[in-house]
């Protein structure tokens, strides 16, 4: 079932968002709702940019320098952080990009066996579009505009896949959008918005904050293990997390009908979920780095790499 997602606000600077979130935490308030489609996506992108191989990074920079070919001046993509939220920003442009709306999620029912085929009719789901974007990014015969769009979609959709409510739903609740909820003392929100923004900002801003802080607790060996697996594996993992940590954190019986009254996420639950979200951000960034390397620098059986032009050797 298609879901109605909030329209993102305009991009703010990641450092400013982090500073505001930390300030509010110091004041004992909930973090602002700048949402996974901003601060979370930017952090996933930053982690990936740190982890990719030098030639991959150079290719990314080369593409981003051509962002004018997108012809979306209100939705810039000068940096990988801006590119990470470009697919949400273009929702404001109406019919031009409305075909991509259903690519941001896959509604796999948590109270049935995981069935990606049913949740991904005709390739219109986030997992299928990650694979498609990777193939297009790797195809050096495509024009820069197509490859840059593929880069932006790939960066964004890997982030989406690691937000558990973009890969699951229950009882037609549109990934938690129809589950009324309170977050600490804040009322009038819903479960999807909590995981998209309020909880994500809190987790990313918790010391040690930001991309560097999140990576600081993960050893090189663990980073390699996290990056392993397939896109479908990661989707199943996110779906399972939705069962245990998302719905399971606010409902004793996760398979009952959508509650009519708001569910509550209290402070103790929020604190317990902070490391869960930080790990999801790390997973997204490390796995994105692997996919970017496969498309732009490495080799992989699922990605067709046209031959590189011969290098000119100076005598």
Coordinates of C-alpha atoms in Angstrom, one line a residue:
X1 CA 0.0 0.0 0.0
X2 CA 1.3 3.4 -0.9
X3 CA 1.9 5.7 2.0
X4 CA 1.7 9.5 2.4
X5 CA 5.1 10.8 3.5
X6 CA 5.6 14.3 4.9
X7 CA 7.1 16.8 2.4
X8 CA 10.7 17.6 3.5
X9 CA 11.7 21.0 4.6
X10 CA 14.5 22.8 2.9
X11 CA 18.0 21.7 3.6
X12 CA 19.8 23.0 6.6
X13 CA 23.5 22.7 7.3
X14 CA 24.4 19.4 9.1
X15 CA 26.5 21.1 11.7
X16 CA 23.7 23.6 12.5
X17 CA 21.2 20.7 12.8
X18 CA 23.6 18.9 15.1
X19 CA 24.2 21.9 17.3
X20 CA 20.5 22.7 17.7
X21 CA 19.8 19.1 18.5
X22 CA 22.6 19.0 21.2
X23 CA 21.4 22.3 22.6
X24 CA 17.9 20.9 23.0
X25 CA 19.2 17.8 24.6
X26 CA 21.2 19.9 27.1
X27 CA 18.0 21.6 27.9
X28 CA 16.2 18.3 28.5
X29 CA 14.0 18.6 25.5
X30 CA 13.4 16.3 22.6
X31 CA 15.4 16.8 19.5
X32 CA 13.9 18.8 16.6
X33 CA 12.2 16.9 13.8
X34 CA 14.7 17.5 11.0
X35 CA 14.0 13.9 10.1
X36 CA 15.9 10.9 8.6
X37 CA 15.5 12.5 5.2
X38 CA 17.7 15.3 6.3
X39 CA 20.1 14.8 9.2
X40 CA 19.9 11.0 9.0
X41 CA 20.4 10.8 5.3
X42 CA 23.3 13.4 5.4
X43 CA 25.0 11.3 8.1
X44 CA 24.7 8.1 6.1
X45 CA 26.1 9.9 3.1
X46 CA 29.0 11.4 5.2
X47 CA 30.0 8.0 6.5
X48 CA 30.0 6.6 3.0
X49 CA 32.1 9.4 1.6
X50 CA 34.7 8.8 4.3
X51 CA 34.8 5.1 3.7
X52 CA 35.0 4.9 -0.2
X53 CA 38.1 4.4 -2.1
X54 CA 39.9 7.5 -3.4
X55 CA 39.0 6.8 -7.1
X56 CA 35.4 6.4 -6.1
X57 CA 35.4 9.6 -4.2
X58 CA 36.9 11.4 -7.2
X59 CA 34.2 10.0 -9.4
X60 CA 31.5 11.2 -7.0
X61 CA 33.0 14.7 -6.9
X62 CA 33.2 14.7 -10.7
X63 CA 29.5 14.0 -11.0
X64 CA 28.4 16.4 -8.3
X65 CA 30.3 19.2 -10.1
X66 CA 27.8 18.7 -12.9
X67 CA 24.7 19.1 -10.7
X68 CA 23.4 21.9 -12.9
X69 CA 22.4 19.3 -15.5
X70 CA 19.6 18.1 -13.1
X71 CA 17.8 21.4 -13.7
X72 CA 16.5 21.5 -10.1
X73 CA 17.8 24.8 -8.7
X74 CA 15.5 24.6 -5.7
X75 CA 16.9 21.1 -5.0
X76 CA 20.7 21.4 -5.2
X77 CA 23.2 18.5 -5.2
X78 CA 26.6 20.2 -4.9
X79 CA 27.7 17.8 -2.2
X80 CA 26.9 14.2 -1.3
X81 CA 25.0 15.4 1.7
X82 CA 22.8 17.6 -0.5
X83 CA 22.4 14.7 -3.0
X84 CA 21.3 12.5 -0.2
X85 CA 18.1 14.5 0.3
X86 CA 17.6 15.4 -3.4
X87 CA 15.1 12.5 -3.9
X88 CA 12.9 13.9 -1.1
X89 CA 13.3 17.5 -2.2
X90 CA 12.1 16.8 -5.7
X91 CA 8.7 15.7 -4.3
X92 CA 8.0 19.4 -4.1
X93 CA 8.4 19.7 -7.9
X94 CA 5.0 18.0 -8.7
X95 CA 4.5 15.9 -11.8
X96 CA 8.1 16.0 -13.0
X97 CA 9.3 13.4 -10.6
X98 CA 6.2 11.9 -9.1
X99 CA 7.0 8.5 -10.7
X100 CA 9.7 8.0 -8.0
X101 CA 7.3 8.4 -5.1
X102 CA 6.8 4.7 -4.5
X103 CA 10.5 3.9 -4.7
X104 CA 11.1 5.1 -1.1
X105 CA 9.7 2.2 0.8
X106 CA 8.5 -1.4 0.7
X107 CA 5.5 -2.4 2.8
X108 CA 6.4 -5.9 4.1
X109 CA 3.8 -7.0 6.7
X110 CA 5.6 -7.7 10.0
X111 CA 3.1 -10.4 11.0
X112 CA 3.6 -12.5 7.9
X113 CA 6.7 -14.2 6.6
X114 CA 9.1 -11.8 4.9
X115 CA 8.0 -11.6 1.2
X116 CA 9.9 -9.0 -0.8
X117 CA 8.2 -10.1 -4.0
X118 CA 4.8 -9.2 -2.8
X119 CA 6.1 -5.9 -1.4
X120 CA 7.9 -5.0 -4.6
X121 CA 5.5 -5.3 -7.4
X122 CA 7.0 -4.3 -10.8
X123 CA 10.2 -3.2 -9.1
X124 CA 8.5 -0.3 -7.4
X125 CA 10.2 -0.6 -4.0
X126 CA 13.3 0.7 -2.3
X127 CA 15.3 -2.6 -2.6
X128 CA 14.8 -2.9 -6.4
X129 CA 15.6 0.8 -6.9
X130 CA 18.8 0.5 -5.0
X131 CA 19.9 -2.2 -7.4
X132 CA 18.8 -0.2 -10.4
X133 CA 20.5 2.9 -9.3
X134 CA 23.8 1.0 -8.7
X135 CA 23.7 -0.4 -12.2
X136 CA 23.0 3.0 -13.8
X137 CA 25.7 4.7 -11.8
X138 CA 28.2 2.0 -13.0
X139 CA 27.2 2.4 -16.6
X140 CA 29.8 4.9 -18.0
X141 CA 27.9 5.0 -21.3
X142 CA 25.0 6.9 -19.8
X143 CA 25.1 10.7 -19.8
X144 CA 26.2 12.5 -16.6
X145 CA 22.6 13.6 -15.8
X146 CA 21.4 10.0 -15.6
X147 CA 24.3 8.9 -13.6
X148 CA 24.1 11.8 -11.2
X149 CA 20.4 11.1 -10.6
X150 CA 21.3 7.4 -10.0
X151 CA 23.9 8.6 -7.5
X152 CA 21.4 10.7 -5.6
X153 CA 18.8 7.9 -5.6
X154 CA 21.3 5.3 -4.5
X155 CA 22.6 7.4 -1.6
X156 CA 19.0 8.3 -0.5
X157 CA 17.5 4.8 -0.9
X158 CA 20.2 3.0 1.1
X159 CA 19.4 5.4 3.9
X160 CA 15.7 4.7 3.5
X161 CA 16.2 1.0 3.6
X162 CA 17.9 1.3 7.0
X163 CA 15.0 3.2 8.5
X164 CA 12.9 0.1 9.6
X165 CA 9.6 1.7 8.9
X166 CA 10.5 2.2 5.2
X167 CA 10.7 -1.5 4.9
X168 CA 7.7 -2.7 6.9
X169 CA 4.1 -2.0 7.9
X170 CA 1.3 -3.7 9.9
X171 CA -2.4 -3.7 9.3
X172 CA -2.2 -1.1 6.5
X173 CA -0.6 1.5 8.8
X174 CA 1.6 2.8 6.0
X175 CA 4.9 2.2 7.8
X176 CA 3.7 3.6 11.1
X177 CA 2.3 6.8 9.6
X178 CA -1.2 5.9 10.9
X179 CA 0.0 4.9 14.4
X180 CA -0.6 7.9 16.6
X181 CA 2.2 8.3 19.1
X182 CA 3.8 10.4 21.8
X183 CA 7.5 10.9 22.1
X184 CA 8.5 11.6 25.7
X185 CA 6.5 14.7 26.6
X186 CA 5.7 15.5 23.0
X187 CA 2.3 14.5 21.7
X188 CA 0.5 14.7 18.4
X189 CA 3.0 12.8 16.3
X190 CA 3.1 9.3 14.8
X191 CA 5.4 6.3 14.9
X192 CA 6.9 6.9 11.5
X193 CA 7.8 10.5 12.3
X194 CA 9.5 9.5 15.5
X195 CA 11.8 7.1 13.7
X196 CA 12.3 9.4 10.8
X197 CA 13.2 12.4 12.8
X198 CA 12.8 12.8 16.6
X199 CA 14.6 9.6 17.5
X200 CA 17.1 9.8 14.6
X201 CA 18.2 13.3 15.6
X202 CA 18.5 12.3 19.2
X203 CA 20.6 9.2 18.3
X204 CA 22.9 11.0 15.8
X205 CA 23.5 13.9 18.2
X206 CA 24.2 11.8 21.3
X207 CA 27.9 12.0 22.1
X208 CA 30.0 11.1 20.4
X209 CA 27.9 12.6 17.7
X210 CA 27.9 12.8 14.0
X211 CA 29.5 10.5 11.4
X212 CA 32.8 10.5 13.1
X213 CA 31.3 9.7 16.5
X214 CA 29.1 6.9 15.2
X215 CA 32.1 5.3 13.4
X216 CA 34.4 5.7 16.4
X217 CA 32.7 2.7 18.2
X218 CA 33.0 0.3 15.3
X219 CA 36.2 -1.6 14.7
X220 CA 37.6 -2.1 11.2
X221 CA 36.8 -5.8 11.4
X222 CA 33.2 -5.0 12.4
X223 CA 32.9 -2.5 9.6
X224 CA 33.9 -5.1 7.1
X225 CA 31.3 -7.6 8.5
X226 CA 28.6 -5.0 8.5
X227 CA 29.2 -4.1 4.8
X228 CA 28.7 -7.8 3.8
X229 CA 25.5 -9.3 2.5
X230 CA 23.0 -8.4 -0.2
X231 CA 20.5 -5.7 -0.6
X232 CA 17.7 -8.2 0.1
X233 CA 19.6 -9.3 3.2
X234 CA 19.6 -5.8 4.5
X235 CA 15.9 -5.4 3.7
X236 CA 15.1 -8.5 5.7
X237 CA 17.2 -7.3 8.6
X238 CA 15.5 -3.9 8.7
X239 CA 12.0 -5.7 8.5
X240 CA 13.0 -7.9 11.5
X241 CA 14.2 -4.8 13.4
X242 CA 10.8 -3.2 12.8
X243 CA 9.1 -6.2 14.5
X244 CA 11.3 -6.3 17.6
X245 CA 12.5 -2.7 18.1
X246 CA 9.9 -0.5 16.4
X247 CA 6.5 -2.0 17.0
X248 CA 7.8 -4.2 19.8
X249 CA 8.9 -1.2 21.8
X250 CA 5.5 0.3 22.0
X251 CA 3.1 -2.7 21.8
X252 CA 3.1 -5.9 23.7
X253 CA 1.1 -7.6 21.0
X254 CA 2.6 -6.3 17.7
X255 CA 0.0 -8.2 15.6
X256 CA -3.2 -6.7 17.0
X257 CA -5.0 -4.1 14.8
X258 CA -3.6 -0.6 14.7
X259 CA -4.4 1.0 18.0
X260 CA -7.0 3.8 18.1
X261 CA -5.3 5.6 21.0
X262 CA -1.7 6.9 20.8
X263 CA 1.1 4.6 21.8
X264 CA 3.8 6.0 24.1
X265 CA 7.6 6.1 23.7
X266 CA 8.9 7.0 27.2
X267 CA 12.3 8.3 28.0
X268 CA 13.6 4.9 29.1
X269 CA 12.6 3.4 25.7
X270 CA 14.1 6.3 23.9
X271 CA 17.4 5.8 25.6
X272 CA 17.4 2.1 24.9
X273 CA 16.7 2.7 21.2
X274 CA 19.4 5.3 20.7
X275 CA 22.2 2.7 20.1
X276 CA 19.8 0.8 17.8
X277 CA 19.4 3.8 15.5
X278 CA 23.1 4.7 15.6
X279 CA 23.9 1.2 14.4
X280 CA 21.4 1.5 11.6
X281 CA 23.0 4.8 10.5
X282 CA 26.4 3.1 10.6
X283 CA 25.1 0.1 8.6
X284 CA 23.6 2.4 6.0
X285 CA 26.8 4.4 5.5
X286 CA 29.2 1.4 5.4
X287 CA 27.0 -0.5 3.0
X288 CA 26.5 2.5 0.8
X289 CA 30.3 2.9 0.6
X290 CA 30.5 -0.7 -0.6
X291 CA 27.9 -0.2 -3.3
X292 CA 29.6 3.1 -4.4
X293 CA 32.9 1.3 -4.7
X294 CA 31.4 -1.5 -6.7
X295 CA 29.8 0.9 -9.1
X296 CA 32.6 3.4 -9.5
X297 CA 35.9 1.7 -8.6
X298 CA 35.6 -2.0 -8.0
X299 CA 34.1 -5.0 -9.7
X300 CA 31.1 -7.0 -8.8
X301 CA 29.1 -9.7 -10.7
X302 CA 25.8 -7.8 -10.3
X303 CA 27.2 -4.7 -11.9
X304 CA 28.1 -4.5 -15.5
X305 CA 31.2 -2.3 -15.9
X306 CA 31.8 -1.0 -19.4
X307 CA 35.5 -0.9 -20.2
X308 CA 37.4 2.2 -19.0
X309 CA 39.0 4.3 -21.8
X310 CA 42.7 3.5 -22.2
X311 CA 45.1 5.7 -20.3
X312 CA 47.5 7.9 -22.1
X313 CA 51.1 7.3 -21.0
X314 CA 53.3 10.3 -21.4
X315 CA 56.8 9.4 -22.8

